[in-house]
mmCIF file of C-alpha atoms in Angstrom:
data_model
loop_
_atom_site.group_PDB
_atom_site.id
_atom_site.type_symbol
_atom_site.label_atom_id
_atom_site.label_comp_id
_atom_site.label_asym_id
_atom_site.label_seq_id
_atom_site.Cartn_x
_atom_site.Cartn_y
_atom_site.Cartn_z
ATOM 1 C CA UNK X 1 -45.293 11.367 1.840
ATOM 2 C CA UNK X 2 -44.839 7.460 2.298
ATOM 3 C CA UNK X 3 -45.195 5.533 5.162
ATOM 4 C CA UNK X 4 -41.955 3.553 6.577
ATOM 5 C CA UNK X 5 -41.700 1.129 8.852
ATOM 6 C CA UNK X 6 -38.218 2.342 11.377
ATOM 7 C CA UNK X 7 -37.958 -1.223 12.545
ATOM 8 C CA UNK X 8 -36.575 -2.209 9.256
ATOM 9 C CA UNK X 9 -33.971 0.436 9.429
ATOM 10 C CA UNK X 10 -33.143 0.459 12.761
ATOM 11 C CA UNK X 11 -32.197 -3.178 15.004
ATOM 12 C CA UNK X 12 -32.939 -1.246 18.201
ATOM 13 C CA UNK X 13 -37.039 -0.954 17.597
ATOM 14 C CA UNK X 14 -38.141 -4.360 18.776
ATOM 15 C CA UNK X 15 -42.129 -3.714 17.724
ATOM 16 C CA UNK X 16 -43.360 -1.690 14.469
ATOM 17 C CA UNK X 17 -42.987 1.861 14.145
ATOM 18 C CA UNK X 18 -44.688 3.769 11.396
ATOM 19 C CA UNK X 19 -43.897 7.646 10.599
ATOM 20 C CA UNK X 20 -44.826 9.136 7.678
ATOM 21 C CA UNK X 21 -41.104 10.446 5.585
ATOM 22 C CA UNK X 22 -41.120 12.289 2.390
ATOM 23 C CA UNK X 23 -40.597 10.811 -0.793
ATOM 24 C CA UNK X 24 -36.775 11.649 -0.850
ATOM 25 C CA UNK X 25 -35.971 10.348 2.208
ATOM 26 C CA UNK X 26 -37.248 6.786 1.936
ATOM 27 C CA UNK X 27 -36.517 7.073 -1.856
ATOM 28 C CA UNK X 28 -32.547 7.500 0.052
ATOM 29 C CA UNK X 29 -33.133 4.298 2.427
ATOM 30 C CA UNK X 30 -34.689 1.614 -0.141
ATOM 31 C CA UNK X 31 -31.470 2.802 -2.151
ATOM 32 C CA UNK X 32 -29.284 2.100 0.913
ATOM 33 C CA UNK X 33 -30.831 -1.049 1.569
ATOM 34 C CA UNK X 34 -29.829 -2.266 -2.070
ATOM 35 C CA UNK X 35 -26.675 -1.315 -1.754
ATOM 36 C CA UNK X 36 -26.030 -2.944 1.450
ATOM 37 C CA UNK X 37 -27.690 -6.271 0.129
ATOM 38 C CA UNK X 38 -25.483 -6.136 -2.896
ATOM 39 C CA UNK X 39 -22.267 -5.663 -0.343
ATOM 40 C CA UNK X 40 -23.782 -8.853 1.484
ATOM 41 C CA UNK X 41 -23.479 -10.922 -1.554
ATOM 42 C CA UNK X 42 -20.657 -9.708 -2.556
ATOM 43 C CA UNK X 43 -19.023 -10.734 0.742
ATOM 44 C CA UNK X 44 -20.628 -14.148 0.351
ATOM 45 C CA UNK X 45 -19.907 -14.699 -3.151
ATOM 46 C CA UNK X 46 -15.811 -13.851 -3.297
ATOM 47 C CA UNK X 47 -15.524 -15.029 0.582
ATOM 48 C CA UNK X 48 -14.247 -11.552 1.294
ATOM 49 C CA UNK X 49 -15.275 -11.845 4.833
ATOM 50 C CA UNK X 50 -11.334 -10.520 5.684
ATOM 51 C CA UNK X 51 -10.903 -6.958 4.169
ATOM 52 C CA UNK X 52 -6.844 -5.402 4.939
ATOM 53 C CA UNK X 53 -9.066 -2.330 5.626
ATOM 54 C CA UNK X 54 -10.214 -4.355 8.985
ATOM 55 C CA UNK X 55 -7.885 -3.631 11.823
ATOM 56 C CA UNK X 56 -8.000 -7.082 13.499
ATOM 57 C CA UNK X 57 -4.137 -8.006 13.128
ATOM 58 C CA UNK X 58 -4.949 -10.785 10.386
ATOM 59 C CA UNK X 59 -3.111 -9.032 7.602
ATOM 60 C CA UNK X 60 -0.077 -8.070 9.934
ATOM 61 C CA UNK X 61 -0.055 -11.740 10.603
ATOM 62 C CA UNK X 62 0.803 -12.628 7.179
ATOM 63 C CA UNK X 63 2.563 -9.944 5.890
ATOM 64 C CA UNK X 64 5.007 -9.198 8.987
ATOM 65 C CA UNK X 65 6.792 -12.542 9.604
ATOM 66 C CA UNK X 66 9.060 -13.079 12.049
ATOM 67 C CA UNK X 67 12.741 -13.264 10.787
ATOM 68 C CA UNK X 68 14.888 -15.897 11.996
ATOM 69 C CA UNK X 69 18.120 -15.375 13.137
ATOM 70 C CA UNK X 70 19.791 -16.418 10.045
ATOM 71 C CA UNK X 71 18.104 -14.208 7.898
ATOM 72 C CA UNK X 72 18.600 -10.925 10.320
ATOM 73 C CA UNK X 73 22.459 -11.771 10.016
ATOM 74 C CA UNK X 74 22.042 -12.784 5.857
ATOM 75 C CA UNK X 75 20.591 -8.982 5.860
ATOM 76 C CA UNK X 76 22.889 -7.407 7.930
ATOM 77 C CA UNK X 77 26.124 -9.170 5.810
ATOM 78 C CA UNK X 78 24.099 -7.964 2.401
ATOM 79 C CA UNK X 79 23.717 -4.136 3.480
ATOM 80 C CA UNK X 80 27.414 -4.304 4.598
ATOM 81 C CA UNK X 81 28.588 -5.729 1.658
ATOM 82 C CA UNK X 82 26.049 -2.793 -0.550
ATOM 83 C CA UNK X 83 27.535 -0.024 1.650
ATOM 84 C CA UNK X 84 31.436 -1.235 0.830
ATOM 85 C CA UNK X 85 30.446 -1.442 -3.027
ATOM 86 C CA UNK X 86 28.676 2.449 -2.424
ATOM 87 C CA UNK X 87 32.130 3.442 -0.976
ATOM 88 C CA UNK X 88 33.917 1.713 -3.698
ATOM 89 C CA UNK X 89 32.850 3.680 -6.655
ATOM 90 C CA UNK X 90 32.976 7.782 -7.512
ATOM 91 C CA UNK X 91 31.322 10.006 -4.895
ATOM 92 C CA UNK X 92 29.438 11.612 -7.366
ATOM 93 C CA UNK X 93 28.017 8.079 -9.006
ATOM 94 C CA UNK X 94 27.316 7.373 -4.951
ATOM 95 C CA UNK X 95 25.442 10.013 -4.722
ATOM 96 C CA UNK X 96 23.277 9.365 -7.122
ATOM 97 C CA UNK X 97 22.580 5.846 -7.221
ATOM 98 C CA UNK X 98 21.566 6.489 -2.878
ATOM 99 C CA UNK X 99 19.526 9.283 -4.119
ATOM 100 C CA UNK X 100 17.904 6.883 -7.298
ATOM 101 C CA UNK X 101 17.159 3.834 -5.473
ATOM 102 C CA UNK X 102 17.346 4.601 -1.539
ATOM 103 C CA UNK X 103 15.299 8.149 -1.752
ATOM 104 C CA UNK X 104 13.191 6.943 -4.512
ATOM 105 C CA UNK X 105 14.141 10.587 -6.521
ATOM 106 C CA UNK X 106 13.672 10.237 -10.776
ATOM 107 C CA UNK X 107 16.788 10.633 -12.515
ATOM 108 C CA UNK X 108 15.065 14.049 -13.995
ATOM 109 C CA UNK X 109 14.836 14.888 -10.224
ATOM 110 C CA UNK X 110 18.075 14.149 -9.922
ATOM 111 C CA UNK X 111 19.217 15.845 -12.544
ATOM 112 C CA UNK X 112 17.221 19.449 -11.992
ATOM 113 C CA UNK X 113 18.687 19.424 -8.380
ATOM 114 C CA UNK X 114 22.001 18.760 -9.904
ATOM 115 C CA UNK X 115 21.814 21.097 -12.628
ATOM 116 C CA UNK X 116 22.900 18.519 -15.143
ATOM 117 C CA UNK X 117 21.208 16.921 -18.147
ATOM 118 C CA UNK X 118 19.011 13.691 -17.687
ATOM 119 C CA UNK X 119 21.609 11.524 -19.785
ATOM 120 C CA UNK X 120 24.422 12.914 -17.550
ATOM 121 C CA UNK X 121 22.502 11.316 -14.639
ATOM 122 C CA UNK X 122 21.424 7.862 -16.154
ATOM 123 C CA UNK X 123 24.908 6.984 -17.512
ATOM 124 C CA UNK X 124 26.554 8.029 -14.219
ATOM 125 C CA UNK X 125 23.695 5.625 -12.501
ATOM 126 C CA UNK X 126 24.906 2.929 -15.096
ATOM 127 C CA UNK X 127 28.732 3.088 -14.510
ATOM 128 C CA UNK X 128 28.127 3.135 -11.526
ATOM 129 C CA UNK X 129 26.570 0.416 -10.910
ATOM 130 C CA UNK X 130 28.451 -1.588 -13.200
ATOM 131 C CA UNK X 131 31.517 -0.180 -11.064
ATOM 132 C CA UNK X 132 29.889 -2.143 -8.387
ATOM 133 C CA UNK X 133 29.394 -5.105 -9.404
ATOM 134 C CA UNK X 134 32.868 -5.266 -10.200
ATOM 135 C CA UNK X 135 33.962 -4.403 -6.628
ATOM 136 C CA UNK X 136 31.778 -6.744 -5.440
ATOM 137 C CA UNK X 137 32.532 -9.522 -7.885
ATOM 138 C CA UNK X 138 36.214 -9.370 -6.100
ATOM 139 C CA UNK X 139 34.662 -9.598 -2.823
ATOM 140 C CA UNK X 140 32.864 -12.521 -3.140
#
């Protein structure tokens, strides 16, 4: 059994109080204590006083911009013009370029739910695409 002092622990005992723990348990709070020192200089050291973890709005503030009204209508003009270049090409290339880069699906995904080899999938994806940029080369 050791004697510890639960001010040291604990920021609500304003005057010393002694109790007798066993060896485990302060064994388990001088290895907390560490820890929480090391965190300390850690903070100090990289000036990581911000963490995204935190839920105090700084990181939204940076990484959520406003948009000005120029860009809203750039991004509105550049899904159009994607949408016309989709309806351009092969329903079945369509398909899976939407389900490739707009679901996030593999092409082997792709492919299983299709019931068609990988390759089958990939060059479709390519033409495609290349099908595209054609369309969209005329448009512009």
């Amino acid at each position: 059994m050791k004697k510890i002092n639960l001010r040291d622990y604990y920021p609500f005992y304003k005057e010393d109080f002694f109790i007798e723990a066993e060896d485990q348990i302060a064994e388990l709070l001088k290895a907390f204590d560490i820890q929480e020192a090391s965190y300390q200089r850690y903070i100090r050291r990289y000036k990581a006083y911000y963490s995204l973890d935190v839920d105090n709005g700084i990181e939204n503030s940076i990484l959520l911009t406003a948009q000005t009204p120029d860009e809203i209508y750039e991004r509105k003009l550049t899904k159009e013009q994607l949408y016309r270049g989709l309806n351009s090409i092969p329903k079945k290339q369509a398909d899976r370029i939407y389900a490739h880069y707009f679901l996030g699906m593999s092409k082997s995904e792709i492919a299983k739910s299709e019931q068609v080899d990988e390759r089958a999938v990939r060059e479709s994806i390519e033409r495609g695409l290349k099908n595209m940029a054609k369309f969209l080369k005329k448009v512009l």
